JSON list of C-alpha atoms in Angstrom, two decimals:
[
{"chain": "A", "resi": 1, "resn": "MET", "atom": "CA", "xyz": [35.30, -131.29, 114.88]},
{"chain": "A", "resi": 2, "resn": "THR", "atom": "CA", "xyz": [38.88, -130.88, 116.12]},
{"chain": "A", "resi": 3, "resn": "THR", "atom": "CA", "xyz": [40.51, -130.50, 119.48]},
{"chain": "A", "resi": 4, "resn": "LEU", "atom": "CA", "xyz": [42.50, -127.42, 120.48]},
{"chain": "A", "resi": 5, "resn": "ALA", "atom": "CA", "xyz": [45.64, -129.20, 119.26]},
{"chain": "A", "resi": 6, "resn": "GLY", "atom": "CA", "xyz": [44.16, -129.50, 115.79]},
{"chain": "A", "resi": 7, "resn": "VAL", "atom": "CA", "xyz": [43.71, -133.27, 116.01]},
{"chain": "A", "resi": 8, "resn": "PRO", "atom": "CA", "xyz": [40.25, -134.66, 115.20]},
{"chain": "A", "resi": 9, "resn": "ASP", "atom": "CA", "xyz": [38.46, -135.46, 118.45]},
{"chain": "A", "resi": 10, "resn": "ARG", "atom": "CA", "xyz": [36.41, -138.18, 116.79]},
{"chain": "A", "resi": 11, "resn": "PRO", "atom": "CA", "xyz": [37.95, -138.97, 113.40]},
{"chain": "A", "resi": 12, "resn": "VAL", "atom": "CA", "xyz": [35.43, -141.77, 112.85]},
{"chain": "A", "resi": 13, "resn": "ARG", "atom": "CA", "xyz": [31.81, -140.73, 113.19]},
{"chain": "A", "resi": 14, "resn": "VAL", "atom": "CA", "xyz": [28.99, -143.27, 112.96]},
{"chain": "A", "resi": 15, "resn": "GLU", "atom": "CA", "xyz": [25.41, -142.05, 113.18]},
{"chain": "A", "resi": 16, "resn": "ALA", "atom": "CA", "xyz": [22.03, -143.57, 112.47]},
{"chain": "A", "resi": 17, "resn": "VAL", "atom": "CA", "xyz": [18.32, -142.95, 112.88]},
{"chain": "A", "resi": 18, "resn": "LEU", "atom": "CA", "xyz": [15.87, -145.69, 113.78]},
{"chain": "A", "resi": 19, "resn": "ASP", "atom": "CA", "xyz": [13.15, -145.62, 111.14]},
{"chain": "A", "resi": 20, "resn": "ALA", "atom": "CA", "xyz": [9.52, -146.04, 112.10]},
{"chain": "A", "resi": 21, "resn": "PRO", "atom": "CA", "xyz": [7.32, -147.72, 111.27]},
{"chain": "A", "resi": 22, "resn": "LEU", "atom": "CA", "xyz": [9.20, -150.82, 110.18]},
{"chain": "A", "resi": 23, "resn": "SER", "atom": "CA", "xyz": [7.69, -153.77, 108.34]},
{"chain": "A", "resi": 24, "resn": "ARG", "atom": "CA", "xyz": [6.97, -156.73, 110.57]},
{"chain": "A", "resi": 25, "resn": "TRP", "atom": "CA", "xyz": [7.91, -159.25, 107.88]},
{"chain": "A", "resi": 26, "resn": "LEU", "atom": "CA", "xyz": [10.35, -157.65, 105.45]},
{"chain": "A", "resi": 27, "resn": "TRP", "atom": "CA", "xyz": [13.34, -158.71, 107.55]},
{"chain": "A", "resi": 28, "resn": "LEU", "atom": "CA", "xyz": [12.60, -162.33, 106.59]},
{"chain": "A", "resi": 29, "resn": "VAL", "atom": "CA", "xyz": [13.51, -161.67, 102.94]},
{"chain": "A", "resi": 30, "resn": "LYS", "atom": "CA", "xyz": [16.12, -158.95, 103.18]},
{"chain": "A", "resi": 31, "resn": "TRP", "atom": "CA", "xyz": [18.83, -161.57, 102.73]},
{"chain": "A", "resi": 32, "resn": "ILE", "atom": "CA", "xyz": [17.50, -162.02, 99.20]},
{"chain": "A", "resi": 33, "resn": "LEU", "atom": "CA", "xyz": [17.04, -158.32, 98.54]},
{"chain": "A", "resi": 34, "resn": "VAL", "atom": "CA", "xyz": [20.65, -157.48, 99.42]},
{"chain": "A", "resi": 35, "resn": "ILE", "atom": "CA", "xyz": [22.23, -160.12, 97.17]},
{"chain": "A", "resi": 36, "resn": "PRO", "atom": "CA", "xyz": [22.99, -157.52, 94.44]},
{"chain": "A", "resi": 37, "resn": "HIS", "atom": "CA", "xyz": [24.78, -155.44, 97.06]},
{"chain": "A", "resi": 38, "resn": "TYR", "atom": "CA", "xyz": [26.78, -158.43, 98.28]},
{"chain": "A", "resi": 39, "resn": "VAL", "atom": "CA", "xyz": [27.94, -159.14, 94.73]},
{"chain": "A", "resi": 40, "resn": "VAL", "atom": "CA", "xyz": [29.09, -155.55, 94.20]},
{"chain": "A", "resi": 41, "resn": "LEU", "atom": "CA", "xyz": [30.65, -155.34, 97.67]},
{"chain": "A", "resi": 42, "resn": "PHE", "atom": "CA", "xyz": [32.69, -158.47, 97.02]},
{"chain": "A", "resi": 43, "resn": "PHE", "atom": "CA", "xyz": [34.53, -156.70, 94.21]},
{"chain": "A", "resi": 44, "resn": "LEU", "atom": "CA", "xyz": [34.67, -153.43, 96.11]},
{"chain": "A", "resi": 45, "resn": "TRP", "atom": "CA", "xyz": [36.37, -155.15, 99.05]},
{"chain": "A", "resi": 46, "resn": "VAL", "atom": "CA", "xyz": [38.89, -156.72, 96.72]},
{"chain": "A", "resi": 47, "resn": "GLY", "atom": "CA", "xyz": [39.62, -153.17, 95.58]},
{"chain": "A", "resi": 48, "resn": "PHE", "atom": "CA", "xyz": [39.66, -152.01, 99.21]},
{"chain": "A", "resi": 49, "resn": "VAL", "atom": "CA", "xyz": [42.44, -154.46, 100.05]},
{"chain": "A", "resi": 50, "resn": "PHE", "atom": "CA", "xyz": [44.48, -153.47, 96.98]},
{"chain": "A", "resi": 51, "resn": "VAL", "atom": "CA", "xyz": [44.04, -149.76, 97.71]},
{"chain": "A", "resi": 52, "resn": "SER", "atom": "CA", "xyz": [45.03, -150.30, 101.35]},
{"chain": "A", "resi": 53, "resn": "VAL", "atom": "CA", "xyz": [48.29, -151.97, 100.26]},
{"chain": "A", "resi": 54, "resn": "VAL", "atom": "CA", "xyz": [49.07, -149.04, 97.95]},
{"chain": "A", "resi": 55, "resn": "ALA", "atom": "CA", "xyz": [48.18, -146.59, 100.74]},
{"chain": "A", "resi": 56, "resn": "PHE", "atom": "CA", "xyz": [50.46, -148.50, 103.13]},
{"chain": "A", "resi": 57, "resn": "PHE", "atom": "CA", "xyz": [53.51, -147.80, 100.99]},
{"chain": "A", "resi": 58, "resn": "ALA", "atom": "CA", "xyz": [52.42, -144.23, 100.30]},
{"chain": "A", "resi": 59, "resn": "ILE", "atom": "CA", "xyz": [52.17, -143.54, 104.04]},
{"chain": "A", "resi": 60, "resn": "LEU", "atom": "CA", "xyz": [55.42, -145.38, 104.75]},
{"chain": "A", "resi": 61, "resn": "PHE", "atom": "CA", "xyz": [57.38, -143.19, 102.33]},
{"chain": "A", "resi": 62, "resn": "THR", "atom": "CA", "xyz": [55.48, -139.90, 102.43]},
{"chain": "A", "resi": 63, "resn": "GLY", "atom": "CA", "xyz": [53.42, -139.86, 105.64]},
{"chain": "A", "resi": 64, "resn": "ARG", "atom": "CA", "xyz": [50.29, -139.13, 103.63]},
{"chain": "A", "resi": 65, "resn": "TYR", "atom": "CA", "xyz": [47.27, -141.17, 102.55]},
{"chain": "A", "resi": 66, "resn": "PRO", "atom": "CA", "xyz": [46.55, -140.22, 98.91]},
{"chain": "A", "resi": 67, "resn": "LEU", "atom": "CA", "xyz": [43.18, -138.50, 98.93]},
{"chain": "A", "resi": 68, "resn": "PRO", "atom": "CA", "xyz": [41.63, -140.41, 95.96]},
{"chain": "A", "resi": 69, "resn": "LEU", "atom": "CA", "xyz": [42.52, -143.71, 97.63]},
{"chain": "A", "resi": 70, "resn": "PHE", "atom": "CA", "xyz": [41.17, -142.48, 100.97]},
{"chain": "A", "resi": 71, "resn": "ASP", "atom": "CA", "xyz": [37.89, -141.42, 99.35]},
{"chain": "A", "resi": 72, "resn": "PHE", "atom": "CA", "xyz": [37.49, -144.82, 97.68]},
{"chain": "A", "resi": 73, "resn": "ASN", "atom": "CA", "xyz": [38.04, -146.79, 100.88]},
{"chain": "A", "resi": 74, "resn": "LEU", "atom": "CA", "xyz": [35.77, -144.45, 102.81]},
{"chain": "A", "resi": 75, "resn": "GLY", "atom": "CA", "xyz": [33.12, -145.04, 100.15]},
{"chain": "A", "resi": 76, "resn": "VAL", "atom": "CA", "xyz": [33.42, -148.81, 100.56]},
{"chain": "A", "resi": 77, "resn": "LEU", "atom": "CA", "xyz": [33.01, -148.50, 104.33]},
{"chain": "A", "resi": 78, "resn": "ARG", "atom": "CA", "xyz": [29.98, -146.23, 103.87]},
{"chain": "A", "resi": 79, "resn": "TRP", "atom": "CA", "xyz": [28.37, -148.61, 101.38]},
{"chain": "A", "resi": 80, "resn": "SER", "atom": "CA", "xyz": [29.01, -151.59, 103.67]},
{"chain": "A", "resi": 81, "resn": "TRP", "atom": "CA", "xyz": [27.58, -149.77, 106.70]},
{"chain": "A", "resi": 82, "resn": "ARG", "atom": "CA", "xyz": [24.39, -148.83, 104.85]},
{"chain": "A", "resi": 83, "resn": "VAL", "atom": "CA", "xyz": [23.88, -152.43, 103.70]},
{"chain": "A", "resi": 84, "resn": "ALA", "atom": "CA", "xyz": [24.56, -153.76, 107.20]},
{"chain": "A", "resi": 85, "resn": "TYR", "atom": "CA", "xyz": [22.13, -151.26, 108.70]},
{"chain": "A", "resi": 86, "resn": "TYR", "atom": "CA", "xyz": [19.41, -152.28, 106.26]},
{"chain": "A", "resi": 87, "resn": "SER", "atom": "CA", "xyz": [20.06, -155.99, 106.67]},
{"chain": "A", "resi": 88, "resn": "TYR", "atom": "CA", "xyz": [21.26, -158.12, 109.54]},
{"chain": "A", "resi": 89, "resn": "GLY", "atom": "CA", "xyz": [23.74, -155.73, 111.09]},
{"chain": "A", "resi": 90, "resn": "ALA", "atom": "CA", "xyz": [20.83, -153.73, 112.53]},
{"chain": "A", "resi": 91, "resn": "LEU", "atom": "CA", "xyz": [17.54, -154.17, 110.57]},
{"chain": "A", "resi": 92, "resn": "ALA", "atom": "CA", "xyz": [16.78, -150.60, 111.61]},
{"chain": "A", "resi": 93, "resn": "THR", "atom": "CA", "xyz": [15.48, -149.29, 108.29]},
{"chain": "A", "resi": 94, "resn": "ASP", "atom": "CA", "xyz": [13.40, -150.56, 105.39]},
{"chain": "A", "resi": 95, "resn": "ARG", "atom": "CA", "xyz": [14.84, -147.99, 102.97]},
{"chain": "A", "resi": 96, "resn": "TYR", "atom": "CA", "xyz": [16.82, -149.87, 100.35]},
{"chain": "A", "resi": 97, "resn": "PRO", "atom": "CA", "xyz": [20.49, -148.83, 100.39]},
{"chain": "A", "resi": 98, "resn": "PRO", "atom": "CA", "xyz": [21.71, -146.81, 97.39]},
{"chain": "A", "resi": 99, "resn": "PHE", "atom": "CA", "xyz": [24.42, -148.24, 95.14]},
{"chain": "A", "resi": 100, "resn": "SER", "atom": "CA", "xyz": [26.81, -145.45, 95.95]},
{"chain": "A", "resi": 101, "resn": "LEU", "atom": "CA", "xyz": [30.30, -144.80, 97.28]},
{"chain": "A", "resi": 102, "resn": "LYS", "atom": "CA", "xyz": [29.37, -141.22, 98.07]},
{"chain": "A", "resi": 103, "resn": "GLU", "atom": "CA", "xyz": [28.01, -139.74, 101.24]},
{"chain": "A", "resi": 104, "resn": "GLU", "atom": "CA", "xyz": [24.23, -140.08, 101.33]},
{"chain": "A", "resi": 105, "resn": "PRO", "atom": "CA", "xyz": [23.05, -137.53, 103.91]},
{"chain": "A", "resi": 106, "resn": "ASP", "atom": "CA", "xyz": [19.39, -138.50, 103.50]},
{"chain": "A", "resi": 107, "resn": "TYR", "atom": "CA", "xyz": [19.99, -142.17, 104.31]},
{"chain": "A", "resi": 108, "resn": "PRO", "atom": "CA", "xyz": [19.38, -143.07, 107.97]},
{"chain": "A", "resi": 109, "resn": "ALA", "atom": "CA", "xyz": [22.84, -144.68, 108.40]},
{"chain": "A", "resi": 110, "resn": "ARG", "atom": "CA", "xyz": [25.87, -142.43, 107.96]},
{"chain": "A", "resi": 111, "resn": "LEU", "atom": "CA", "xyz": [29.62, -142.79, 108.34]},
{"chain": "A", "resi": 112, "resn": "ASP", "atom": "CA", "xyz": [32.40, -140.26, 108.02]},
{"chain": "A", "resi": 113, "resn": "VAL", "atom": "CA", "xyz": [36.15, -140.43, 108.59]},
{"chain": "A", "resi": 114, "resn": "ALA", "atom": "CA", "xyz": [38.13, -137.21, 108.85]},
{"chain": "A", "resi": 115, "resn": "TYR", "atom": "CA", "xyz": [40.90, -137.04, 106.27]},
{"chain": "A", "resi": 116, "resn": "PRO", "atom": "CA", "xyz": [44.29, -136.93, 108.02]},
{"chain": "A", "resi": 117, "resn": "GLU", "atom": "CA", "xyz": [46.77, -134.41, 106.67]},
{"chain": "A", "resi": 118, "resn": "HIS", "atom": "CA", "xyz": [49.62, -136.48, 108.06]},
{"chain": "A", "resi": 119, "resn": "LEU", "atom": "CA", "xyz": [49.99, -140.06, 109.33]},
{"chain": "A", "resi": 120, "resn": "SER", "atom": "CA", "xyz": [52.80, -141.67, 111.29]},
{"chain": "A", "resi": 121, "resn": "ARG", "atom": "CA", "xyz": [55.23, -143.53, 109.06]},
{"chain": "A", "resi": 122, "resn": "GLY", "atom": "CA", "xyz": [56.22, -145.78, 111.95]},
{"chain": "A", "resi": 123, "resn": "LEU", "atom": "CA", "xyz": [52.74, -146.69, 113.17]},
{"chain": "A", "resi": 124, "resn": "VAL", "atom": "CA", "xyz": [51.74, -147.88, 109.71]},
{"chain": "A", "resi": 125, "resn": "LEU", "atom": "CA", "xyz": [54.02, -150.87, 110.24]},
{"chain": "A", "resi": 126, "resn": "VAL", "atom": "CA", "xyz": [52.29, -152.16, 113.36]},
{"chain": "A", "resi": 127, "resn": "LYS", "atom": "CA", "xyz": [48.87, -150.68, 113.95]},
{"chain": "A", "resi": 128, "resn": "TRP", "atom": "CA", "xyz": [46.93, -152.87, 111.51]},
{"chain": "A", "resi": 129, "resn": "TRP", "atom": "CA", "xyz": [48.07, -156.12, 113.13]},
{"chain": "A", "resi": 130, "resn": "LEU", "atom": "CA", "xyz": [50.00, -155.80, 116.40]},
{"chain": "A", "resi": 131, "resn": "LEU", "atom": "CA", "xyz": [48.29, -152.80, 118.01]},
{"chain": "A", "resi": 132, "resn": "ALA", "atom": "CA", "xyz": [44.85, -153.89, 116.85]},
{"chain": "A", "resi": 133, "resn": "ILE", "atom": "CA", "xyz": [45.02, -157.40, 118.34]},
{"chain": "A", "resi": 134, "resn": "PRO", "atom": "CA", "xyz": [43.07, -156.50, 121.52]},
{"chain": "A", "resi": 135, "resn": "HIS", "atom": "CA", "xyz": [40.33, -154.98, 119.37]},
{"chain": "A", "resi": 136, "resn": "TYR", "atom": "CA", "xyz": [40.26, -158.03, 117.09]},
{"chain": "A", "resi": 137, "resn": "VAL", "atom": "CA", "xyz": [39.49, -160.17, 120.12]},
{"chain": "A", "resi": 138, "resn": "VAL", "atom": "CA", "xyz": [36.63, -157.91, 121.17]},
{"chain": "A", "resi": 139, "resn": "ILE", "atom": "CA", "xyz": [35.01, -157.40, 117.77]},
{"chain": "A", "resi": 140, "resn": "GLY", "atom": "CA", "xyz": [35.35, -161.11, 117.05]},
{"chain": "A", "resi": 141, "resn": "PHE", "atom": "CA", "xyz": [32.84, -161.57, 119.86]},
{"chain": "A", "resi": 142, "resn": "PHE", "atom": "CA", "xyz": [30.64, -158.88, 118.30]},
{"chain": "A", "resi": 143, "resn": "LEU", "atom": "CA", "xyz": [30.75, -160.27, 114.75]},
{"chain": "A", "resi": 144, "resn": "GLY", "atom": "CA", "xyz": [31.18, -164.03, 115.18]},
{"chain": "A", "resi": 145, "resn": "GLY", "atom": "CA", "xyz": [32.83, -166.17, 112.52]},
{"chain": "A", "resi": 146, "resn": "LEU", "atom": "CA", "xyz": [33.31, -169.60, 111.01]},
{"chain": "A", "resi": 147, "resn": "ARG", "atom": "CA", "xyz": [33.91, -172.43, 113.46]},
{"chain": "A", "resi": 148, "resn": "ARG", "atom": "CA", "xyz": [34.21, -176.06, 112.37]},
{"chain": "A", "resi": 149, "resn": "GLY", "atom": "CA", "xyz": [32.53, -175.25, 109.08]},
{"chain": "A", "resi": 150, "resn": "TRP", "atom": "CA", "xyz": [29.54, -173.50, 110.71]},
{"chain": "A", "resi": 151, "resn": "TRP", "atom": "CA", "xyz": [28.84, -169.80, 111.00]},
{"chain": "A", "resi": 152, "resn": "ASP", "atom": "CA", "xyz": [28.80, -168.75, 114.64]},
{"chain": "A", "resi": 153, "resn": "GLY", "atom": "CA", "xyz": [26.75, -165.57, 114.87]},
{"chain": "A", "resi": 154, "resn": "GLY", "atom": "CA", "xyz": [28.17, -162.82, 117.03]},
{"chain": "A", "resi": 155, "resn": "LEU", "atom": "CA", "xyz": [26.47, -160.56, 119.53]},
{"chain": "A", "resi": 156, "resn": "ILE", "atom": "CA", "xyz": [25.34, -158.08, 116.85]},
{"chain": "A", "resi": 157, "resn": "ALA", "atom": "CA", "xyz": [23.53, -160.80, 114.88]},
{"chain": "A", "resi": 158, "resn": "VAL", "atom": "CA", "xyz": [21.92, -162.23, 118.01]},
{"chain": "A", "resi": 159, "resn": "LEU", "atom": "CA", "xyz": [20.64, -158.85, 119.20]},
{"chain": "A", "resi": 160, "resn": "THR", "atom": "CA", "xyz": [19.37, -157.99, 115.72]},
{"chain": "A", "resi": 161, "resn": "LEU", "atom": "CA", "xyz": [17.47, -161.27, 115.54]},
{"chain": "A", "resi": 162, "resn": "VAL", "atom": "CA", "xyz": [15.93, -160.64, 118.96]},
{"chain": "A", "resi": 163, "resn": "ALA", "atom": "CA", "xyz": [14.85, -157.17, 117.82]},
{"chain": "A", "resi": 164, "resn": "ALA", "atom": "CA", "xyz": [13.34, -158.65, 114.63]},
{"chain": "A", "resi": 165, "resn": "VAL", "atom": "CA", "xyz": [11.29, -161.20, 116.57]},
{"chain": "A", "resi": 166, "resn": "ILE", "atom": "CA", "xyz": [10.02, -158.51, 118.94]},
{"chain": "A", "resi": 167, "resn": "LEU", "atom": "CA", "xyz": [9.22, -156.30, 115.94]},
{"chain": "A", "resi": 168, "resn": "THR", "atom": "CA", "xyz": [7.20, -159.12, 114.38]},
{"chain": "A", "resi": 169, "resn": "PHE", "atom": "CA", "xyz": [4.92, -159.43, 117.39]},
{"chain": "A", "resi": 170, "resn": "THR", "atom": "CA", "xyz": [4.79, -155.83, 118.65]},
{"chain": "A", "resi": 171, "resn": "GLU", "atom": "CA", "xyz": [5.48, -153.73, 115.52]},
{"chain": "A", "resi": 172, "resn": "LYS", "atom": "CA", "xyz": [8.15, -151.90, 117.53]},
{"chain": "A", "resi": 173, "resn": "TYR", "atom": "CA", "xyz": [11.94, -152.11, 117.46]},
{"chain": "A", "resi": 174, "resn": "PRO", "atom": "CA", "xyz": [13.14, -151.95, 121.11]},
{"chain": "A", "resi": 175, "resn": "LYS", "atom": "CA", "xyz": [15.05, -148.70, 121.62]},
{"chain": "A", "resi": 176, "resn": "GLN", "atom": "CA", "xyz": [17.40, -150.27, 124.17]},
{"chain": "A", "resi": 177, "resn": "ILE", "atom": "CA", "xyz": [18.46, -152.97, 121.69]},
{"chain": "A", "resi": 178, "resn": "PHE", "atom": "CA", "xyz": [18.87, -150.37, 118.94]},
{"chain": "A", "resi": 179, "resn": "ASP", "atom": "CA", "xyz": [21.16, -148.28, 121.14]},
{"chain": "A", "resi": 180, "resn": "LEU", "atom": "CA", "xyz": [23.30, -151.31, 121.99]},
{"chain": "A", "resi": 181, "resn": "VAL", "atom": "CA", "xyz": [23.47, -152.56, 118.39]},
{"chain": "A", "resi": 182, "resn": "LEU", "atom": "CA", "xyz": [24.60, -149.10, 117.25]},
{"chain": "A", "resi": 183, "resn": "GLY", "atom": "CA", "xyz": [27.25, -149.02, 119.95]},
{"chain": "A", "resi": 184, "resn": "LEU", "atom": "CA", "xyz": [28.62, -152.38, 118.85]},
{"chain": "A", "resi": 185, "resn": "ASN", "atom": "CA", "xyz": [28.64, -151.38, 115.18]},
{"chain": "A", "resi": 186, "resn": "ARG", "atom": "CA", "xyz": [30.29, -148.07, 116.04]},
{"chain": "A", "resi": 187, "resn": "TRP", "atom": "CA", "xyz": [33.10, -149.95, 117.79]},
{"chain": "A", "resi": 188, "resn": "VAL", "atom": "CA", "xyz": [33.58, -152.24, 114.77]},
{"chain": "A", "resi": 189, "resn": "LEU", "atom": "CA", "xyz": [33.68, -149.37, 112.29]},
{"chain": "A", "resi": 190, "resn": "ARG", "atom": "CA", "xyz": [36.17, -147.38, 114.36]},
{"chain": "A", "resi": 191, "resn": "VAL", "atom": "CA", "xyz": [38.48, -150.39, 114.37]},
{"chain": "A", "resi": 192, "resn": "ALA", "atom": "CA", "xyz": [37.94, -150.92, 110.64]},
{"chain": "A", "resi": 193, "resn": "ALA", "atom": "CA", "xyz": [39.03, -147.36, 109.86]},
{"chain": "A", "resi": 194, "resn": "TYR", "atom": "CA", "xyz": [42.07, -147.68, 112.14]},
{"chain": "A", "resi": 195, "resn": "VAL", "atom": "CA", "xyz": [43.34, -150.95, 110.66]},
{"chain": "A", "resi": 196, "resn": "ALA", "atom": "CA", "xyz": [42.66, -149.62, 107.16]},
{"chain": "A", "resi": 197, "resn": "LEU", "atom": "CA", "xyz": [45.29, -146.96, 108.02]},
{"chain": "A", "resi": 198, "resn": "MET", "atom": "CA", "xyz": [42.78, -144.11, 107.72]},
{"chain": "A", "resi": 199, "resn": "THR", "atom": "CA", "xyz": [43.56, -142.65, 111.15]},
{"chain": "A", "resi": 200, "resn": "ASP", "atom": "CA", "xyz": [46.32, -142.83, 113.76]},
{"chain": "A", "resi": 201, "resn": "GLN", "atom": "CA", "xyz": [43.93, -142.25, 116.65]},
{"chain": "A", "resi": 202, "resn": "TYR", "atom": "CA", "xyz": [43.62, -145.53, 118.52]},
{"chain": "A", "resi": 203, "resn": "PRO", "atom": "CA", "xyz": [39.98, -146.68, 118.82]},
{"chain": "A", "resi": 204, "resn": "PRO", "atom": "CA", "xyz": [38.68, -146.32, 122.36]},
{"chain": "A", "resi": 205, "resn": "PHE", "atom": "CA", "xyz": [37.66, -149.37, 124.36]},
{"chain": "A", "resi": 206, "resn": "ARG", "atom": "CA", "xyz": [34.32, -147.75, 124.93]},
{"chain": "A", "resi": 207, "resn": "LEU", "atom": "CA", "xyz": [30.76, -148.66, 124.01]},
{"chain": "A", "resi": 208, "resn": "ASP", "atom": "CA", "xyz": [29.19, -145.42, 122.81]},
{"chain": "A", "resi": 209, "resn": "MET", "atom": "CA", "xyz": [25.58, -146.45, 122.47]},
{"chain": "A", "resi": 210, "resn": "GLY", "atom": "CA", "xyz": [22.76, -144.74, 120.59]},
{"chain": "A", "resi": 211, "resn": "GLY", "atom": "CA", "xyz": [22.28, -143.43, 117.09]},
{"chain": "A", "resi": 212, "resn": "ALA", "atom": "CA", "xyz": [24.14, -140.15, 117.62]},
{"chain": "A", "resi": 213, "resn": "GLU", "atom": "CA", "xyz": [27.83, -139.73, 118.31]},
{"chain": "A", "resi": 214, "resn": "PRO", "atom": "CA", "xyz": [28.35, -138.70, 121.93]},
{"chain": "A", "resi": 215, "resn": "ALA", "atom": "CA", "xyz": [29.48, -135.16, 122.60]},
{"chain": "A", "resi": 216, "resn": "GLY", "atom": "CA", "xyz": [33.23, -134.60, 122.39]},
{"chain": "A", "resi": 217, "resn": "PRO", "atom": "CA", "xyz": [35.27, -132.50, 124.83]},
{"chain": "A", "resi": 218, "resn": "GLU", "atom": "CA", "xyz": [34.65, -129.25, 122.95]},
{"chain": "A", "resi": 219, "resn": "GLN", "atom": "CA", "xyz": [30.89, -129.80, 122.89]},
{"chain": "A", "resi": 220, "resn": "ARG", "atom": "CA", "xyz": [30.85, -130.68, 126.60]},
{"chain": "A", "resi": 221, "resn": "ASP", "atom": "CA", "xyz": [32.92, -127.61, 127.42]},
{"chain": "A", "resi": 222, "resn": "ALA", "atom": "CA", "xyz": [30.62, -125.40, 125.39]},
{"chain": "A", "resi": 223, "resn": "SER", "atom": "CA", "xyz": [27.57, -126.89, 127.11]},
{"chain": "A", "resi": 224, "resn": "ALA", "atom": "CA", "xyz": [29.12, -126.25, 130.52]},
{"chain": "A", "resi": 225, "resn": "LEU", "atom": "CA", "xyz": [29.64, -122.57, 129.64]},
{"chain": "A", "resi": 226, "resn": "THR", "atom": "CA", "xyz": [26.09, -122.13, 128.41]},
{"chain": "A", "resi": 227, "resn": "PRO", "atom": "CA", "xyz": [23.93, -120.54, 131.12]}
]
């Protein structure tokens, strides 16, 4: 979807469907089940960093993100989002994530980033560190991190754990927690795409909750014209 000016209204789109029913106990062992994914993702993220450095210089000199490099990094983000959704970034599906860099339209967690035909050669110098600092502060609270040798779980992990405990006793994943967890993950993924130089559109400081992307200006305008 694009605006009237031809600029993507939402270049980063994160959508998900809450599966039901969910196992009451599977979440206790998912950390074991995703180990093969973590091993593969370790090497993929090494490649992601290398590709991002190459893309940095390509954008700096040409204003374009080479499409094969863009597709690879998008694939890594998609793979990571599916694994997070299955495991402790959401625990909202019991469907095992595919080992795939490609789009998987049948999987309940989806991510897409619109390919930019042109990127600012000046912004590439500052957006991944200077301009993104306010977002780093916010998503640090969402994700947590290492402190004094211990892992301090962020808000996403805490909410996911609360949902898992409720699921264990009620067999239901609270919809309100799901909507909030998706909003937090959507914020993180928008920032990830921005600092990976995949878009020049600054991520909004906005918590768009729920599994579906909210309607953009064009959709809202169309709805207003519909009798």
